[in-house]
Coordinates of N, CA and C and ligand atoms in Angstrom, one line a residue:
X1 N 92.2 111.1 88.4 CA 92.6 111.4 87.1 C 92.3 112.8 86.7
X2 N 93.0 113.3 85.8 CA 92.8 114.7 85.4 C 91.6 114.8 84.3
X3 N 90.6 115.5 84.6 CA 89.5 115.7 83.7 C 89.3 117.2 83.6
X4 N 89.2 117.7 82.3 CA 88.9 119.1 82.2 C 87.5 119.4 82.6
X5 N 87.3 120.4 83.4 CA 86.0 120.7 83.9 C 85.2 121.6 82.9
X6 N 83.8 121.5 82.9 CA 83.0 122.4 82.1 C 83.4 123.9 82.5
X7 N 83.3 124.7 81.5 CA 83.7 126.1 81.7 C 82.9 126.8 82.8
X8 N 81.6 126.5 83.0 CA 80.8 127.1 84.0 C 81.4 126.8 85.4
X9 N 81.8 125.5 85.6 CA 82.4 125.1 86.9 C 83.7 125.8 87.1
X10 N 84.5 125.8 86.1 CA 85.9 126.5 86.2 C 85.7 127.9 86.5
X11 N 84.8 128.6 85.9 CA 84.6 130.0 86.2 C 84.1 130.3 87.6
X12 N 83.2 129.4 88.0 CA 82.7 129.6 89.4 C 83.8 129.4 90.4
X13 N 84.6 128.4 90.2 CA 85.8 128.2 91.1 C 86.7 129.4 91.1
X14 N 87.0 129.9 89.9 CA 87.9 131.0 89.8 C 87.3 132.2 90.5
X15 N 86.0 132.5 90.3 CA 85.5 133.7 90.9 C 85.4 133.5 92.4
X16 N 84.9 132.4 92.9 CA 84.8 132.2 94.4 C 86.2 132.3 95.0
X17 N 87.2 131.6 94.4 CA 88.6 131.6 94.9 C 89.2 132.9 94.9
X18 N 89.0 133.7 93.8 CA 89.7 135.0 93.8 C 89.0 136.0 94.8
X19 N 87.7 135.9 95.0 CA 87.1 136.7 96.0 C 87.7 136.4 97.4
X20 N 87.8 135.1 97.6 CA 88.4 134.7 98.9 C 89.8 135.2 99.1
X21 N 90.6 135.2 98.0 CA 92.0 135.7 98.1 C 92.0 137.2 98.4
X22 N 91.1 137.9 97.7 CA 91.0 139.3 97.9 C 90.7 139.6 99.4
X23 N 89.9 138.8 99.9 CA 89.5 139.1 101.3 C 90.5 138.5 102.3
X24 N 91.6 138.0 101.8 CA 92.6 137.3 102.6 C 92.1 136.2 103.5
X25 N 91.1 135.4 102.9 CA 90.6 134.3 103.5 C 90.7 133.1 102.5
X26 N 91.9 132.6 102.4 CA 92.2 131.7 101.2 C 91.4 130.5 101.1
X27 N 90.8 130.0 102.2 CA 90.0 128.8 102.0 C 88.5 129.0 102.3
X28 N 88.1 130.3 102.3 CA 86.7 130.6 102.6 C 85.8 130.2 101.4
X29 N 86.4 129.9 100.3 CA 85.5 129.6 99.1 C 85.0 128.2 99.0
X30 N 85.5 127.3 99.8 CA 85.1 125.9 99.7 C 83.6 125.7 100.2
X31 N 83.3 126.3 101.3 CA 81.9 126.2 101.8 C 80.9 126.7 100.8
X32 N 81.0 127.9 100.3 CA 80.0 128.4 99.3 C 80.0 127.5 98.1
X33 N 81.2 127.0 97.7 CA 81.1 126.1 96.5 C 80.3 124.9 96.8
X34 N 80.5 124.2 97.9 CA 79.7 123.0 98.2 C 78.2 123.4 98.4
X35 N 78.0 124.5 99.1 CA 76.6 124.9 99.4 C 75.9 125.2 98.0
X36 N 76.6 125.9 97.1 CA 75.9 126.3 95.9 C 75.7 125.1 95.0
X37 N 76.4 124.0 95.2 CA 76.3 122.8 94.4 C 74.9 122.2 94.7
X38 N 74.3 122.5 95.8 CA 73.0 122.0 96.2 C 72.8 120.5 96.0
X39 N 73.8 119.8 96.4 CA 73.7 118.3 96.3 C 74.0 117.7 95.0
X40 N 74.4 118.5 94.0 CA 74.8 118.0 92.7 C 76.3 117.9 92.6
X41 N 76.8 116.7 92.7 CA 78.3 116.5 92.7 C 79.0 117.0 91.4
X42 N 78.2 117.1 90.3 CA 78.8 117.6 89.1 C 79.3 119.0 89.2
X43 N 78.8 119.7 90.2 CA 79.2 121.1 90.4 C 80.4 121.2 91.3
X44 N 80.9 120.1 91.8 CA 82.1 120.1 92.7 C 83.2 119.5 91.8
X45 N 84.2 120.4 91.4 CA 85.1 119.9 90.3 C 85.9 118.7 90.7
X46 N 86.3 118.5 91.9 CA 87.1 117.3 92.3 C 86.3 116.1 92.7
X47 N 85.0 116.2 92.7 CA 84.2 115.1 93.2 C 84.1 114.0 92.2
X48 N 84.2 112.7 92.7 CA 84.1 111.6 91.9 C 83.1 110.6 92.6
X49 N 82.6 109.7 91.8 CA 81.7 108.7 92.4 C 82.4 107.6 93.1
X50 N 83.7 107.5 92.9 CA 84.5 106.5 93.5 C 85.8 107.1 94.2
X51 N 86.5 106.3 94.9 CA 87.8 106.7 95.5 C 88.7 107.2 94.4
X52 N 89.7 108.0 94.7 CA 90.7 108.5 93.7 C 91.4 107.3 93.1
X53 N 91.5 107.3 91.8 CA 92.1 106.1 91.1 C 93.5 105.8 91.6
X54 N 94.3 106.8 92.0 CA 95.7 106.5 92.5 C 95.7 105.9 93.9
X55 N 94.6 106.2 94.7 CA 94.5 105.5 96.0 C 94.0 104.1 95.7
X56 N 93.1 103.9 94.8 CA 92.5 102.6 94.5 C 93.7 101.7 94.0
X57 N 94.6 102.3 93.2 CA 95.7 101.5 92.7 C 96.7 101.1 93.8
X58 N 96.8 102.0 94.8 CA 97.8 101.8 95.9 C 97.4 100.8 96.9
X59 N 96.1 100.9 97.3 CA 95.6 100.1 98.4 C 95.9 98.6 98.3
X60 N 95.6 97.9 97.2 CA 95.8 96.5 97.2 C 97.2 96.0 97.5
X61 N 98.2 96.8 97.3 CA 99.6 96.5 97.6 C 99.9 96.7 99.0
X62 N 99.0 97.2 99.8 CA 99.3 97.5 101.2 C 98.8 96.3 102.1
X63 N 99.6 96.0 103.1 CA 99.1 95.0 104.0 C 97.9 95.4 104.8
X64 N 97.1 94.5 105.2 CA 95.9 94.8 106.1 C 96.5 95.4 107.3
X65 N 96.0 96.6 107.7 CA 96.5 97.3 108.9 C 96.1 96.5 110.2
X66 N 97.0 96.5 111.2 CA 96.6 95.8 112.4 C 95.3 96.4 113.0
X67 N 94.6 95.6 113.8 CA 93.3 96.1 114.3 C 93.5 97.4 115.0
X68 N 92.5 98.3 114.9 CA 92.5 99.6 115.6 C 93.4 100.6 115.0
X69 N 94.1 100.3 113.9 CA 95.0 101.3 113.3 C 94.2 102.5 112.8
X70 N 94.7 103.6 113.1 CA 93.9 104.8 112.8 C 94.5 105.5 111.5
X71 N 93.5 105.9 110.7 CA 93.9 106.7 109.5 C 93.2 108.1 109.6
X72 N 93.8 109.1 109.0 CA 93.2 110.4 109.0 C 93.2 110.9 107.6
X73 N 92.0 111.3 107.1 CA 91.8 111.9 105.8 C 91.7 113.4 105.9
X74 N 92.6 114.1 105.3 CA 92.6 115.6 105.4 C 91.7 116.1 104.2
X75 N 90.9 117.1 104.5 CA 90.1 117.7 103.4 C 89.3 116.7 102.6
X76 N 88.4 115.9 103.3 CA 87.9 114.7 102.8 C 86.9 114.9 101.7
X77 N 86.4 116.1 101.5 CA 85.4 116.4 100.4 C 84.2 115.5 100.6
X78 N 83.8 114.8 99.6 CA 82.6 114.0 99.7 C 82.7 112.6 100.2
X79 N 83.9 112.2 100.6 CA 84.1 111.0 101.5 C 84.5 109.7 100.8
X80 N 84.6 109.7 99.5 CA 84.9 108.4 98.9 C 86.2 107.8 99.3
X81 N 87.3 108.6 99.4 CA 88.6 108.1 99.8 C 88.6 107.6 101.3
X82 N 87.9 108.3 102.1 CA 87.7 107.9 103.5 C 87.0 106.5 103.6
X83 N 86.0 106.3 102.8 CA 85.3 105.1 102.8 C 86.2 103.9 102.3
X84 N 87.0 104.2 101.3 CA 87.9 103.2 100.8 C 88.9 102.8 101.8
X85 N 89.4 103.7 102.6 CA 90.4 103.4 103.6 C 89.8 102.6 104.8
X86 N 88.5 103.0 105.1 CA 87.8 102.2 106.1 C 87.6 100.8 105.7
X87 N 87.2 100.6 104.4 CA 86.9 99.3 103.8 C 88.2 98.5 103.8
X88 N 89.4 99.1 103.7 CA 90.7 98.4 103.7 C 91.0 97.9 105.1
X89 N 90.4 98.5 106.2 CA 90.6 98.0 107.5 C 91.1 99.1 108.5
X90 N 91.2 100.3 108.1 CA 91.6 101.4 109.0 C 90.4 101.8 109.8
X91 N 90.6 102.4 111.0 CA 89.6 103.1 111.7 C 89.8 104.6 111.3
X92 N 88.9 105.1 110.5 CA 89.2 106.4 109.8 C 88.5 107.6 110.4
X93 N 89.2 108.6 110.6 CA 88.7 110.0 110.9 C 88.9 110.8 109.7
X94 N 87.9 111.5 109.2 CA 88.0 112.3 108.0 C 87.4 113.7 108.3
X95 N 88.1 114.7 108.0 CA 87.6 116.0 108.3 C 87.7 116.9 107.1
X96 N 86.9 118.0 107.1 CA 86.9 119.0 106.1 C 86.4 120.3 106.8
X97 N 86.9 121.4 106.2 CA 86.5 122.7 106.8 C 85.1 123.1 106.4
X98 N 84.5 122.4 105.4 CA 83.2 122.8 104.9 C 82.1 121.9 105.6
X99 N 81.2 122.6 106.4 CA 80.2 121.8 107.1 C 79.2 121.2 106.0
X100 N 79.0 121.8 104.9 CA 78.2 121.2 103.9 C 78.8 120.0 103.3
X101 N 80.1 119.9 103.1 CA 80.7 118.7 102.6 C 80.6 117.6 103.6
X102 N 80.7 117.9 104.9 CA 80.6 116.8 105.9 C 79.2 116.4 106.0
X103 N 78.2 117.3 106.0 CA 76.8 116.8 106.0 C 76.5 116.0 104.8
X104 N 77.1 116.3 103.7 CA 77.0 115.5 102.4 C 77.5 114.1 102.6
X105 N 78.7 114.0 103.2 CA 79.3 112.7 103.5 C 78.3 111.8 104.4
X106 N 77.7 112.4 105.4 CA 76.8 111.7 106.3 C 75.6 111.2 105.4
X107 N 75.1 112.1 104.5 CA 74.0 111.8 103.7 C 74.3 110.7 102.7
X108 N 75.5 110.7 102.1 CA 75.9 109.7 101.1 C 76.2 108.4 101.8
X109 N 76.8 108.4 103.0 CA 77.2 107.1 103.6 C 76.5 107.0 105.0
X110 N 75.2 106.9 105.1 CA 74.5 107.0 106.4 C 74.9 105.9 107.4
X111 N 75.4 104.8 106.9 CA 75.8 103.7 107.9 C 77.3 103.6 108.0
X112 N 78.0 104.7 107.6 CA 79.5 104.6 107.6 C 80.1 104.5 109.0
X113 N 81.2 103.8 109.1 CA 81.9 103.7 110.4 C 83.0 104.8 110.5
X114 N 83.1 105.6 109.4 CA 84.1 106.7 109.4 C 83.6 107.8 110.3
X115 N 84.5 108.4 111.1 CA 84.2 109.5 112.0 C 84.4 110.8 111.2
X116 N 83.3 111.3 110.6 CA 83.4 112.6 109.8 C 83.3 113.8 110.7
X117 N 84.2 114.7 110.5 CA 84.2 115.9 111.4 C 84.4 117.2 110.6
X118 N 83.8 118.2 111.1 CA 84.1 119.6 110.5 C 85.3 120.1 111.3
X119 N 86.4 120.3 110.6 CA 87.6 120.8 111.3 C 88.5 121.6 110.3
X120 N 89.3 122.5 110.9 CA 90.2 123.3 110.1 C 91.6 122.8 110.3
X121 N 92.2 122.5 109.2 CA 93.6 121.9 109.2 C 94.5 122.8 110.0
X122 N 94.3 124.1 110.1 CA 95.2 125.0 110.8 C 94.9 125.2 112.2
X123 N 93.8 124.5 112.7 CA 93.4 124.6 114.1 C 92.9 123.2 114.6
X124 N 93.8 122.2 114.4 CA 93.4 120.9 114.8 C 93.6 120.7 116.3
X125 N 92.9 119.7 116.8 CA 93.1 119.3 118.2 C 94.5 118.8 118.4
X126 N 95.3 119.4 119.3 CA 96.7 118.9 119.4 C 96.8 117.4 119.8
X127 N 95.8 116.9 120.4 CA 95.8 115.5 120.8 C 95.9 114.5 119.5
X128 N 95.7 115.1 118.4 CA 95.8 114.3 117.1 C 97.2 114.1 116.7
X129 N 98.2 114.9 117.3 CA 99.6 114.8 116.9 C 100.1 113.4 117.1
X130 N 100.8 112.8 116.1 CA 101.5 111.5 116.1 C 100.6 110.4 116.5
X131 N 99.3 110.5 116.0 CA 98.3 109.5 116.4 C 98.0 108.6 115.2
X132 N 98.2 109.0 114.0 CA 97.6 108.2 112.8 C 98.7 107.4 112.1
X133 N 98.3 106.1 111.9 CA 99.2 105.2 111.2 C 99.3 105.5 109.7
X134 N 98.2 106.1 109.3 CA 98.2 106.6 107.9 C 97.5 108.0 107.9
X135 N 98.3 109.0 107.4 CA 97.7 110.3 107.1 C 97.6 110.4 105.6
X136 N 96.4 110.7 105.1 CA 96.1 110.7 103.7 C 95.8 112.2 103.2
X137 N 96.7 112.7 102.4 CA 96.5 114.1 101.9 C 96.4 114.0 100.4
X138 N 95.2 114.3 99.9 CA 95.0 114.2 98.4 C 94.4 115.6 97.9
X139 N 95.2 116.3 97.2 CA 94.8 117.5 96.4 C 94.3 118.6 97.3
X140 N 94.7 118.6 98.6 CA 94.3 119.8 99.4 C 95.4 120.9 99.4
X141 N 96.7 120.4 99.5 CA 97.8 121.4 99.6 C 97.7 122.2 98.3
X142 N 97.6 121.6 97.2 CA 97.5 122.3 95.9 C 96.4 123.3 95.8
X143 N 95.4 123.1 96.6 CA 94.2 123.9 96.6 C 94.3 125.2 97.4
X144 N 95.5 125.3 98.1 CA 95.8 126.4 99.0 C 96.9 127.2 98.4
X145 N 96.9 128.5 98.5 CA 97.9 129.4 97.8 C 99.3 129.1 98.4
X146 N 100.3 129.4 97.5 CA 101.7 129.0 97.8 C 102.2 129.6 99.1
X147 N 101.7 130.8 99.4 CA 102.3 131.5 100.6 C 101.9 130.7 101.9
X148 N 100.9 129.8 101.8 CA 100.5 129.0 103.0 C 101.3 127.6 103.0
X149 N 102.1 127.4 102.0 CA 102.7 126.0 101.9 C 103.4 125.5 103.1
X150 N 104.3 126.3 103.7 CA 105.1 125.8 104.8 C 104.1 125.6 106.0
X151 N 103.1 126.4 106.1 CA 102.2 126.3 107.2 C 101.4 124.9 107.0
X152 N 101.0 124.6 105.8 CA 100.2 123.4 105.5 C 101.1 122.2 105.8
X153 N 102.3 122.2 105.3 CA 103.2 121.1 105.6 C 103.4 120.9 107.1
X154 N 103.6 122.0 107.8 CA 103.8 122.0 109.2 C 102.5 121.6 110.0
X155 N 101.4 121.7 109.4 CA 100.1 121.2 110.1 C 99.9 119.7 109.8
X156 N 100.4 119.2 108.7 CA 100.2 117.8 108.3 C 101.2 116.8 108.9
X157 N 102.5 117.2 108.8 CA 103.6 116.3 109.2 C 103.4 115.8 110.6
X158 N 103.1 116.6 111.6 CA 103.1 116.1 113.0 C 101.9 115.1 113.3
X159 N 101.0 115.0 112.4 CA 99.9 114.1 112.6 C 100.3 112.6 112.5
X160 N 101.4 112.4 111.8 CA 101.8 111.0 111.4 C 102.4 110.3 112.7
X161 N 101.9 109.1 113.1 CA 102.5 108.4 114.2 C 103.9 108.0 113.8
X162 N 104.8 107.8 114.9 CA 106.2 107.5 114.6 C 106.4 106.3 113.7
X163 N 105.4 105.3 113.8 CA 105.5 104.1 113.0 C 104.6 104.2 111.8
X164 N 104.1 105.4 111.6 CA 103.1 105.5 110.5 C 103.6 106.0 109.2
X165 N 102.7 106.3 108.3 CA 103.1 106.8 107.0 C 102.2 107.9 106.5
X166 N 102.7 108.7 105.7 CA 101.9 109.8 105.0 C 101.8 109.5 103.5
X167 N 100.6 109.6 103.0 CA 100.4 109.4 101.6 C 99.9 110.7 101.0
X168 N 100.6 111.2 100.0 CA 100.3 112.4 99.4 C 100.0 112.2 97.9
X169 N 98.9 112.7 97.4 CA 98.6 112.7 96.0 C 98.4 114.2 95.6
X170 N 99.2 114.6 94.6 CA 99.2 116.0 94.2 C 99.7 116.3 92.8
X171 N 99.3 117.4 92.3 CA 99.9 117.9 91.1 C 101.3 118.5 91.4
X172 N 102.2 118.4 90.5 CA 103.6 119.0 90.7 C 103.9 120.0 89.6
X173 N 104.9 120.8 89.9 CA 105.5 121.7 89.0 C 107.0 121.9 89.2
X174 N 107.7 122.5 88.3 CA 109.1 122.7 88.6 C 109.3 123.8 89.6
X175 N 110.4 123.8 90.3 CA 110.7 124.9 91.3 C 110.6 126.3 90.7
X176 N 111.1 126.5 89.5 CA 111.1 127.8 88.9 C 109.8 128.2 88.2
X177 N 108.9 127.2 88.1 CA 107.7 127.5 87.3 C 106.6 128.3 88.1
X178 N 106.2 129.4 87.6 CA 105.2 130.2 88.3 C 103.8 129.5 88.0
X179 N 102.9 129.8 88.8 CA 101.5 129.2 88.5 C 100.5 130.1 89.1
X180 N 99.3 130.1 88.5 CA 98.2 130.9 88.9 C 97.1 129.9 89.3
X181 N 96.9 129.7 90.6 CA 95.9 128.7 91.0 C 94.6 129.4 91.3
X182 N 93.6 128.6 91.8 CA 93.8 127.2 92.1 C 93.7 126.3 90.8
X183 N 94.4 125.2 90.8 CA 95.3 124.7 91.8 C 96.7 125.3 91.7
X184 N 97.5 125.2 92.8 CA 98.9 125.6 92.8 C 99.7 124.3 93.0
X185 N 100.2 123.7 91.9 CA 100.9 122.4 92.0 C 102.1 122.6 92.9
X186 N 102.6 121.5 93.5 CA 103.8 121.6 94.4 C 105.1 121.4 93.7
X187 N 106.1 122.1 94.1 CA 107.4 122.0 93.5 C 108.2 121.0 94.4
X188 N 109.4 120.5 93.8 CA 110.2 119.6 94.6 C 110.7 120.3 95.9
X189 N 111.0 121.6 95.9 CA 111.4 122.2 97.1 C 110.3 122.2 98.2
X190 N 109.1 122.4 97.7 CA 108.0 122.5 98.6 C 107.7 121.1 99.2
X191 N 107.8 120.1 98.4 CA 107.6 118.7 98.9 C 108.7 118.3 99.9
X192 N 109.9 118.8 99.6 CA 111.1 118.5 100.5 C 110.9 119.0 101.9
X193 N 109.9 120.0 102.1 CA 109.7 120.5 103.4 C 109.2 119.4 104.4
X194 N 108.6 118.3 103.8 CA 108.1 117.2 104.7 C 109.4 116.6 105.4
X195 N 110.5 116.6 104.7 CA 111.7 116.0 105.2 C 112.3 116.8 106.4
X196 N 112.0 118.1 106.5 CA 112.5 118.9 107.6 C 111.8 118.4 108.9
X197 N 110.7 117.6 108.8 CA 110.0 117.1 110.0 C 110.4 115.7 110.3
X198 N 111.5 115.2 109.6 CA 112.0 113.9 109.8 C 111.3 112.8 108.9
X199 N 110.4 113.2 108.0 CA 109.8 112.2 107.1 C 110.7 112.0 105.9
X200 N 110.8 110.7 105.5 CA 111.6 110.4 104.4 C 110.7 109.7 103.3
X201 N 111.0 110.2 102.1 CA 110.2 109.6 101.0 C 110.5 108.1 100.8
X202 N 109.5 107.2 100.8 CA 109.7 105.8 100.6 C 109.3 105.2 99.3
X203 N 108.4 105.9 98.6 CA 107.9 105.4 97.4 C 107.3 106.6 96.6
X204 N 107.5 106.6 95.3 CA 106.9 107.6 94.4 C 106.5 107.1 93.1
X205 N 105.3 107.4 92.7 CA 104.8 107.1 91.3 C 104.4 108.4 90.7
X206 N 104.8 108.6 89.4 CA 104.5 109.8 88.7 C 103.6 109.5 87.5
X207 N 102.6 110.4 87.3 CA 101.6 110.2 86.3 C 101.5 111.5 85.5
X208 N 101.5 111.3 84.2 CA 101.2 112.4 83.2 C 99.9 112.2 82.5
X209 N 99.1 113.2 82.6 CA 97.7 113.0 82.1 C 97.3 114.2 81.2
X210 N 96.2 114.0 80.5 CA 95.6 115.1 79.7 C 96.1 115.1 78.3
X211 N 95.3 115.7 77.4 CA 95.6 115.7 76.0 C 95.9 117.2 75.6
X212 N 94.9 118.0 75.7 CA 95.1 119.4 75.3 C 96.0 120.1 76.4
X213 N 95.7 119.8 77.7 CA 96.5 120.4 78.7 C 97.1 119.2 79.4
X214 N 98.5 119.2 79.6 CA 99.1 118.1 80.3 C 99.3 118.4 81.8
X215 N 99.0 117.5 82.6 CA 99.1 117.6 84.0 C 100.0 116.5 84.6
X216 N 101.0 116.9 85.5 CA 101.8 115.9 86.1 C 101.4 115.8 87.5
X217 N 101.3 114.5 88.0 CA 100.8 114.3 89.3 C 101.8 113.2 89.9
X218 N 101.8 113.2 91.3 CA 102.6 112.2 92.0 C 101.8 111.6 93.1
X219 N 102.2 110.4 93.4 CA 101.7 109.7 94.6 C 102.9 109.3 95.4
X220 N 103.1 110.0 96.6 CA 104.3 109.8 97.4 C 104.0 109.3 98.7
X221 N 104.8 108.3 99.2 CA 104.6 107.9 100.7 C 105.9 108.4 101.4
X222 N 105.6 108.7 102.7 CA 106.7 109.1 103.6 C 106.6 108.4 104.9
X223 N 107.7 108.1 105.5 CA 107.8 107.5 106.8 C 108.9 108.2 107.6
X224 N 108.8 108.2 108.9 CA 109.9 108.7 109.7 C 111.1 107.8 109.5
X225 N 112.3 108.4 109.5 CA 113.5 107.6 109.3 C 113.6 106.4 110.3
X226 N 113.3 106.7 111.5 CA 113.4 105.7 112.5 C 112.2 104.8 112.7
X227 N 111.1 105.1 111.8 CA 109.8 104.4 112.0 C 109.8 102.9 111.7
Ligands
SAM301 C1 90.5 120.3 96.1 S1 89.4 119.7 97.3 C2 90.0 118.0 97.4 C3 89.0 117.2 98.2 C4 89.5 115.7 98.3 N1 90.7 115.6 99.2 C5 89.7 115.1 97.0 O1 90.8 114.8 96.6 O2 88.7 114.8 96.3 C6 90.1 120.5 98.8 C7 89.3 120.2 100.0 O3 90.0 120.7 101.1 C8 89.0 121.3 102.0 N2 89.8 122.3 102.8 C9 90.3 123.5 102.3 N3 90.9 124.2 103.3 C10 90.8 123.4 104.4 C11 91.2 123.6 105.7 N4 91.9 124.7 106.2 N5 90.9 122.6 106.6 C12 90.2 121.5 106.2 N6 89.8 121.3 105.0 C13 90.1 122.2 104.1 C14 88.0 121.8 101.1 O4 86.8 122.1 101.7 C15 87.9 120.8 100.0 O5 87.0 119.8 100.4

């Protein structure tokens, strides 16, 4: 759900993110943000004590996955969504570019069966391609600048197994709407890029939230046409 963040957290995100953009290292700000939070999740703007509400609402309608079905959680942050998918019956791999975030996941869930890994979405092990029955992408694409969008979509789509599905939760904007991120909500044209990889939208829920500021979000599932 959309919650307005305290000004101090907003300003810290803005300043770390803009410094990273200036240095042409668009995702270099996540590790310092987690490190500077020093174990206080209130300092991580997207962190929640539970799984994302739109994932929580989606999961009960999903059949129990067959034994050994693999799920991949992209940019897993502090791990709640990965844990929810593991509890649903998936064998979950969850990765994040931030070593501090992954260490934090281990600390929060010391007995977890989730395979938490430090990894960069843009340099993943090619053996992961077409491996996962569920690929879960929540609020990571929108956290990366628009000039990386095609690259991000191109890194995510091949991970989905031919019989699998992709679940995306993201803010959206109109194609013609400019935005100054982070976050950089996705436009219909940008979302349509998943279809160039053969993925077809199978379900969409749209959510409008916020009072002073209104935010539009979607939860979309995709499958391969022949899946
Ligand atoms: C806005 S947060 C969202 C975290 C989580 N998915 C959620 O919804 O709570 C973006 C996450 O993506 C991670 N991230 C950013 N760039 C990444 C990359 N290139 N590879 C892997 N993870 C990345 C960040 O460290 C951060 O945890």
